[in-house]
mmCIF file of C-alpha atoms in Angstrom:
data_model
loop_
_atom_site.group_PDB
_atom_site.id
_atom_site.type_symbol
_atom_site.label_atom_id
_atom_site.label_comp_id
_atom_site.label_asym_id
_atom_site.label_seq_id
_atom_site.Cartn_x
_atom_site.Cartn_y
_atom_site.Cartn_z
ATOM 1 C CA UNK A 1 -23.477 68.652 -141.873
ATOM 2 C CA UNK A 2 -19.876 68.545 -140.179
ATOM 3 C CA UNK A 3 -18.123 71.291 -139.175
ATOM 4 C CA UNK A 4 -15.662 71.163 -141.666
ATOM 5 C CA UNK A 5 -18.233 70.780 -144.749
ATOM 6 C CA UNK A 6 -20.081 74.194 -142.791
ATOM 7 C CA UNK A 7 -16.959 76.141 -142.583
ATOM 8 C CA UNK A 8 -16.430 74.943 -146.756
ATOM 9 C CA UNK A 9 -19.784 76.285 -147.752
ATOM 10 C CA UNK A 10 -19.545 79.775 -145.579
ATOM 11 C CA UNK A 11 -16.339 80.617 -147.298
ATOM 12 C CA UNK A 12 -17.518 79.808 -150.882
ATOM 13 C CA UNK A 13 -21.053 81.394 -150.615
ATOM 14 C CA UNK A 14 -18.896 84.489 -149.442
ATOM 15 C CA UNK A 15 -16.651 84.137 -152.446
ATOM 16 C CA UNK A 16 -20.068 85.304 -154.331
ATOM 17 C CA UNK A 17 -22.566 88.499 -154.291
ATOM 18 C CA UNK A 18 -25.664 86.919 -152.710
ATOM 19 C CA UNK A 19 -29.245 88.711 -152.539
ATOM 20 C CA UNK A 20 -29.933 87.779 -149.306
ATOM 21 C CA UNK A 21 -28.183 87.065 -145.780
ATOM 22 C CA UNK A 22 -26.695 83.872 -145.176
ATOM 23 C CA UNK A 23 -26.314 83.295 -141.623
ATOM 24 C CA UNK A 24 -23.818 80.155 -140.611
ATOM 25 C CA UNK A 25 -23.868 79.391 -136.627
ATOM 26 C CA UNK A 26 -21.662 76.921 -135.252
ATOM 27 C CA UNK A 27 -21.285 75.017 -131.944
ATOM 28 C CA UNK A 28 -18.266 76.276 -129.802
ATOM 29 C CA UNK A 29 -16.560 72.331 -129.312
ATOM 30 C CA UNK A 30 -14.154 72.078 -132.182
ATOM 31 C CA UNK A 31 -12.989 75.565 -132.382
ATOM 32 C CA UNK A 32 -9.593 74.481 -134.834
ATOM 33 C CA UNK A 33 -12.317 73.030 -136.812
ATOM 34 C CA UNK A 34 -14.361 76.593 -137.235
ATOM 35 C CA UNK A 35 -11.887 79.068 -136.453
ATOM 36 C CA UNK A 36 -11.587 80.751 -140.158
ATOM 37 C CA UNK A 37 -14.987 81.852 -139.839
ATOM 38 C CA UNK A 38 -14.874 82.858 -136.637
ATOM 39 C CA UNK A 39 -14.199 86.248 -134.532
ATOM 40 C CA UNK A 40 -12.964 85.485 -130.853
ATOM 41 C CA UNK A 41 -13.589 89.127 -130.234
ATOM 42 C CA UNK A 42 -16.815 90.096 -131.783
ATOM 43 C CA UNK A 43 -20.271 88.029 -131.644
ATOM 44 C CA UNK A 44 -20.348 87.298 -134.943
ATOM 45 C CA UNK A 45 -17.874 87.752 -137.863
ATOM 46 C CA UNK A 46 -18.955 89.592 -141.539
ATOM 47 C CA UNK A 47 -17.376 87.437 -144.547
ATOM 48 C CA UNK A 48 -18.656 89.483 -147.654
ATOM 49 C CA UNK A 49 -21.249 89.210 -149.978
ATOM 50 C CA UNK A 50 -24.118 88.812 -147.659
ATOM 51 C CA UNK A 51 -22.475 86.312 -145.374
ATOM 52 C CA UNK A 52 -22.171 85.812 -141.076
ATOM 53 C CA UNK A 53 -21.038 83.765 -139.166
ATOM 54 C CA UNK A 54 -21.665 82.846 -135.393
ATOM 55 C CA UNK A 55 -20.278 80.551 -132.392
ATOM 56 C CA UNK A 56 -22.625 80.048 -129.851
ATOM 57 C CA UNK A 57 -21.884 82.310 -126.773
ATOM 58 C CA UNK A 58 -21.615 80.299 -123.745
ATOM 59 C CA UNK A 59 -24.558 80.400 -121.226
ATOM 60 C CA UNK A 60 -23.994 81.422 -117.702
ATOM 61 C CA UNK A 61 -24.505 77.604 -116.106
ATOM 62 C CA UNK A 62 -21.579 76.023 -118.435
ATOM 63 C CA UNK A 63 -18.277 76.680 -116.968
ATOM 64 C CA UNK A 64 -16.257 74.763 -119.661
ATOM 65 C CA UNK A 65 -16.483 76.943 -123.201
ATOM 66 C CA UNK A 66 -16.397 73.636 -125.575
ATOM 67 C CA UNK A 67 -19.923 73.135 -125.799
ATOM 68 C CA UNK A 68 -22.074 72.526 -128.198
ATOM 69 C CA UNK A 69 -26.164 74.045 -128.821
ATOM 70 C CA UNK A 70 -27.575 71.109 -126.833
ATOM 71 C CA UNK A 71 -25.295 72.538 -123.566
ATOM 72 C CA UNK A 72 -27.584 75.323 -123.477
ATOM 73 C CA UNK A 73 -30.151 72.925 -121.437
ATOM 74 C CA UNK A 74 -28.973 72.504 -118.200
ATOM 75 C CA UNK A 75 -27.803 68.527 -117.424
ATOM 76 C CA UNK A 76 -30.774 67.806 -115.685
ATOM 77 C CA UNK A 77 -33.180 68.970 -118.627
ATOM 78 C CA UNK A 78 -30.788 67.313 -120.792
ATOM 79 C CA UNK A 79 -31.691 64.185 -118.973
ATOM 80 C CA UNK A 80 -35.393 63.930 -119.758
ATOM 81 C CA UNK A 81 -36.816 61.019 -119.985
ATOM 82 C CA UNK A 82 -38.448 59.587 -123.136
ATOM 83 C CA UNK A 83 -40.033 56.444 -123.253
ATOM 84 C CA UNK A 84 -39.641 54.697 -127.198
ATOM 85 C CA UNK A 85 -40.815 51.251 -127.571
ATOM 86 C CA UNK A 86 -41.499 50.445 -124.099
ATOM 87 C CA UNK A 87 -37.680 51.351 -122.818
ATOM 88 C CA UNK A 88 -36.772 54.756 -120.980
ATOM 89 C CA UNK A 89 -34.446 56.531 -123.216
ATOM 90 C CA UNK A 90 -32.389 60.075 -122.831
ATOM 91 C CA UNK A 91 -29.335 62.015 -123.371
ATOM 92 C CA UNK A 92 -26.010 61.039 -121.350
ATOM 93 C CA UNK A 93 -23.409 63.215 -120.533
ATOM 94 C CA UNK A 94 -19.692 62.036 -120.689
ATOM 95 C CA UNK A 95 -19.095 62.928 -116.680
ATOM 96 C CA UNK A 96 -21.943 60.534 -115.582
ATOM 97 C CA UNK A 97 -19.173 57.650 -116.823
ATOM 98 C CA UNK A 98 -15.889 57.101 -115.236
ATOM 99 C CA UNK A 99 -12.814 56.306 -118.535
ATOM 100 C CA UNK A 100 -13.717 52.630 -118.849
ATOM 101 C CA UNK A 101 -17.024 53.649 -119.551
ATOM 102 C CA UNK A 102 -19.065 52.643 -116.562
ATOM 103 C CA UNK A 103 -21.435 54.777 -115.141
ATOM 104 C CA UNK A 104 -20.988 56.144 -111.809
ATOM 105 C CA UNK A 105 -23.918 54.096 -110.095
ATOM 106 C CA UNK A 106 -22.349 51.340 -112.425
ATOM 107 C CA UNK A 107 -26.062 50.581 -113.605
ATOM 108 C CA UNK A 108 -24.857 51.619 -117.897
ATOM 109 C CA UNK A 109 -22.063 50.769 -119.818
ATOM 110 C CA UNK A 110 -20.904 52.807 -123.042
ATOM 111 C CA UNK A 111 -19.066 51.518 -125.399
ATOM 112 C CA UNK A 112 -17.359 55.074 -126.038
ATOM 113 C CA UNK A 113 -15.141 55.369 -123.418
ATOM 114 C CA UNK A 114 -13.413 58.346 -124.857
ATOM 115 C CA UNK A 115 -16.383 60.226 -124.684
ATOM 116 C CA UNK A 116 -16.835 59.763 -120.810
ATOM 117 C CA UNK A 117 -14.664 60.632 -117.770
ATOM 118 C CA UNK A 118 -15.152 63.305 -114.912
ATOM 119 C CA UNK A 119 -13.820 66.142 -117.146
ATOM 120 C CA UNK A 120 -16.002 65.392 -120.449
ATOM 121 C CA UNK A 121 -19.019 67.564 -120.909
ATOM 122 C CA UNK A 122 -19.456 65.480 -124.467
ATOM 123 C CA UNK A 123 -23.316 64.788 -125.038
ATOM 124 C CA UNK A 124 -23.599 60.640 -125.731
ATOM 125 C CA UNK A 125 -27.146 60.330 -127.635
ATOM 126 C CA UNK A 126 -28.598 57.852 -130.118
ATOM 127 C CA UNK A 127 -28.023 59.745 -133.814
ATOM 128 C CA UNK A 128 -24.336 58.014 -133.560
ATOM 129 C CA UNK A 129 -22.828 54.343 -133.678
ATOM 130 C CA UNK A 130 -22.306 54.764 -129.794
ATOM 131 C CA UNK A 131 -24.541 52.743 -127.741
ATOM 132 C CA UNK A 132 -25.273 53.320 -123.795
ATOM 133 C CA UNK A 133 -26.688 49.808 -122.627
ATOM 134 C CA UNK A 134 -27.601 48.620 -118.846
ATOM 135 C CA UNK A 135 -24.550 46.285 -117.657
ATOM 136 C CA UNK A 136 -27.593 43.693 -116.949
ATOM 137 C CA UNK A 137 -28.846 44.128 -120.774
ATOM 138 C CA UNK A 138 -26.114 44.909 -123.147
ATOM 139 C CA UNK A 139 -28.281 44.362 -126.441
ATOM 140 C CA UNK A 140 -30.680 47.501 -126.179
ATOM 141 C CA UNK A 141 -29.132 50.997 -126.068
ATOM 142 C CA UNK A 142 -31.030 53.520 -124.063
ATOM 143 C CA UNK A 143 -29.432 56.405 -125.303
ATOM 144 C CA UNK A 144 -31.717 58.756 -126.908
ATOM 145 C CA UNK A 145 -31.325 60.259 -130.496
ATOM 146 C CA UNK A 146 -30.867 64.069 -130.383
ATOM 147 C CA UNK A 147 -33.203 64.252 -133.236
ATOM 148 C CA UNK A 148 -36.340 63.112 -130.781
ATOM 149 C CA UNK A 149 -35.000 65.008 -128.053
ATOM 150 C CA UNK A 150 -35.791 67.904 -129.736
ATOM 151 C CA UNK A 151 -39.246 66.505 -131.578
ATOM 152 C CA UNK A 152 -39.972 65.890 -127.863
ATOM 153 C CA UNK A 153 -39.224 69.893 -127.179
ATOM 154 C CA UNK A 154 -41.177 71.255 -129.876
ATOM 155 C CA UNK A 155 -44.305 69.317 -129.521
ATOM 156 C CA UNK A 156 -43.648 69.996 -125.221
ATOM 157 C CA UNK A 157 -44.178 66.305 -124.111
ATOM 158 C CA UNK A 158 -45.094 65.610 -120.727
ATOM 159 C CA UNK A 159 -41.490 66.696 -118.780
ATOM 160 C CA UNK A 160 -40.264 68.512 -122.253
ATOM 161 C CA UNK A 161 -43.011 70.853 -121.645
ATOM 162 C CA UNK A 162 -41.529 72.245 -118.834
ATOM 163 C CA UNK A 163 -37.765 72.902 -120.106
ATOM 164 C CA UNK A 164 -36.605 76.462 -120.535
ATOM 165 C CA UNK A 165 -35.697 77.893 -124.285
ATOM 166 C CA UNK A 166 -34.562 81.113 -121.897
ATOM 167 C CA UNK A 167 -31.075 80.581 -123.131
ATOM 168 C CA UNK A 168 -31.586 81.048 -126.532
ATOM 169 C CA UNK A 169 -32.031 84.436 -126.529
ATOM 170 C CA UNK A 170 -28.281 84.519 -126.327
ATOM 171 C CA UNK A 171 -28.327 83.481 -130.335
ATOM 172 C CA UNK A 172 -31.097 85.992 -130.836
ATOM 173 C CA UNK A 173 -29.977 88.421 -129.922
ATOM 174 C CA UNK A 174 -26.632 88.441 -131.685
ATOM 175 C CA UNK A 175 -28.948 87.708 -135.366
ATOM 176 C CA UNK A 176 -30.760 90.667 -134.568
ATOM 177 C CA UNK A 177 -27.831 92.331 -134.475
ATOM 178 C CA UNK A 178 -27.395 91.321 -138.399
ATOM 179 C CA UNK A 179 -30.378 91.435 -139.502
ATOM 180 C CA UNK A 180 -31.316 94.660 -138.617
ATOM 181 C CA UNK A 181 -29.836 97.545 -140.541
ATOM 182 C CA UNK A 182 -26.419 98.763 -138.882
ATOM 183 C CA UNK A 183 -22.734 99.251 -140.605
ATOM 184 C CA UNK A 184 -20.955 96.053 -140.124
ATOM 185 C CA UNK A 185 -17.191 96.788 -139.253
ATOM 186 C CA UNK A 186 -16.010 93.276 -139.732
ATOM 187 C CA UNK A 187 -12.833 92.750 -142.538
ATOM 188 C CA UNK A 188 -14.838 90.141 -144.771
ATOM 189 C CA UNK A 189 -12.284 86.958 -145.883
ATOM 190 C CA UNK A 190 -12.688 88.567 -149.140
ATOM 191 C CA UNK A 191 -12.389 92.109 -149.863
ATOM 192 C CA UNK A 192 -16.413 92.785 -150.801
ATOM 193 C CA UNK A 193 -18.257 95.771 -149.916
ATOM 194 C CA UNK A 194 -21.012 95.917 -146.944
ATOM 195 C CA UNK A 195 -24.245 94.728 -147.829
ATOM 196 C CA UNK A 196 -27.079 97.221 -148.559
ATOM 197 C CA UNK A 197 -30.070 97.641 -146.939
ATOM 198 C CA UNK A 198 -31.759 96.382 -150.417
ATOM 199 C CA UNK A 199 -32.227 92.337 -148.744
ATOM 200 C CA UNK A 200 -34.838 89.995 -150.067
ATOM 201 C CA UNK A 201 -34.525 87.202 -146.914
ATOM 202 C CA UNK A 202 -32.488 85.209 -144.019
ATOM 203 C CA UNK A 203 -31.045 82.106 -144.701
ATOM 204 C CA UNK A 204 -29.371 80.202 -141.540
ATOM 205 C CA UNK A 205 -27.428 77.175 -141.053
ATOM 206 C CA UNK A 206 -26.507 75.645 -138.424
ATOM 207 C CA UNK A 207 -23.684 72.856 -137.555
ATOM 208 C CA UNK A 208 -24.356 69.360 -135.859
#
């Protein structure tokens, strides 16, 4: 789901009473895109009816803000190697490529060169029509899809096993926040009432 579609969805679930919480979290790299449900000065923002919102708080290791949930491995986790069909596959980061594309030991090519450059933080994987070949073998992209990244993390294969989820407890701890019972101050997008304690589940989504 984009972020746009996301932000759609939040608004018009808040437009109506809903039983239970709906909880929307969003990554923190297109802010224009997200800004209407989002509170620059509070964790998370209170829309009515039943409905959050959330941008990712930024972990202590990122220094630029525009990141997105992947960022909260650090770029050497985020380089884990997976091995699918015989080749050696993983995340890239935009910063390991100089703006043509080329990577800095000039061993891979991308063929998104506005994703790379020394001041891009942007996550190059496999889910998207971007490809990041070795110069010697342009045919077979060794960039990894995000989606078996994270397979990789949950069943904790071989070097996966030994990344840190420590960061998350950043987006915990702000959903505790609304989940537990507590007064939410927030002005809703719509003038609704704050919910009740009477709640009969959590719903979440999240952006990618």
């Amino acid at each position: 789901m984009s972020d746009s579609e996301l932000v759609d969805l939040c608004v018009n679930l808040a437009k109506i009473p809903q039983l239970r919480k709906f909880i929307f979290i969003v990554d923190a790299d297109n802010p224009e895109r997200t800004k209407k449900i989002i509170d620059q000065n509070n964790p998370f923002k209170f829309l009515g009816n039943n409905v959050y919102s959330l941008q990712i708080p930024v972990p202590e290791h990122r220094t630029n803000s525009a990141i997105c949930i992947e960022h909260y491995y650090t770029d050497s986790e985020l380089r884990t190697e997976k091995e699918i069909a015989g080749k050696r596959c993983r995340l890239f980061l935009g910063n390991e490529f100089d703006n043509r594309g080329i990577s800095l030991d000039r061993e891979y090519h991308c063929t998104a060169p506005r994703q790379c450059g020394p001041d891009k933080i942007t996550i190059i994987d496999g889910d998207s029509k971007t490809k990041v070949t070795l110069i010697s073998d342009p045919q077979v992209s060794l960039a990894l899809p995000k989606t078996k990244f994270a397979e990789a993390l949950l069943n904790e294969e071989n070097e996966f096993s030994d990344i840190s989820s420590e960061n998350f407890k950043l987006i915990f701890d702000i959903l505790k926040q609304i989940i537990l019972p507590q007064e939410v101050t927030e002005t809703p997008l719509t003038e609704q009432p704050a919910p009740g304690n009477a709640q009969q589940g959590i719903s979440s989504s999240i952006s990618t």
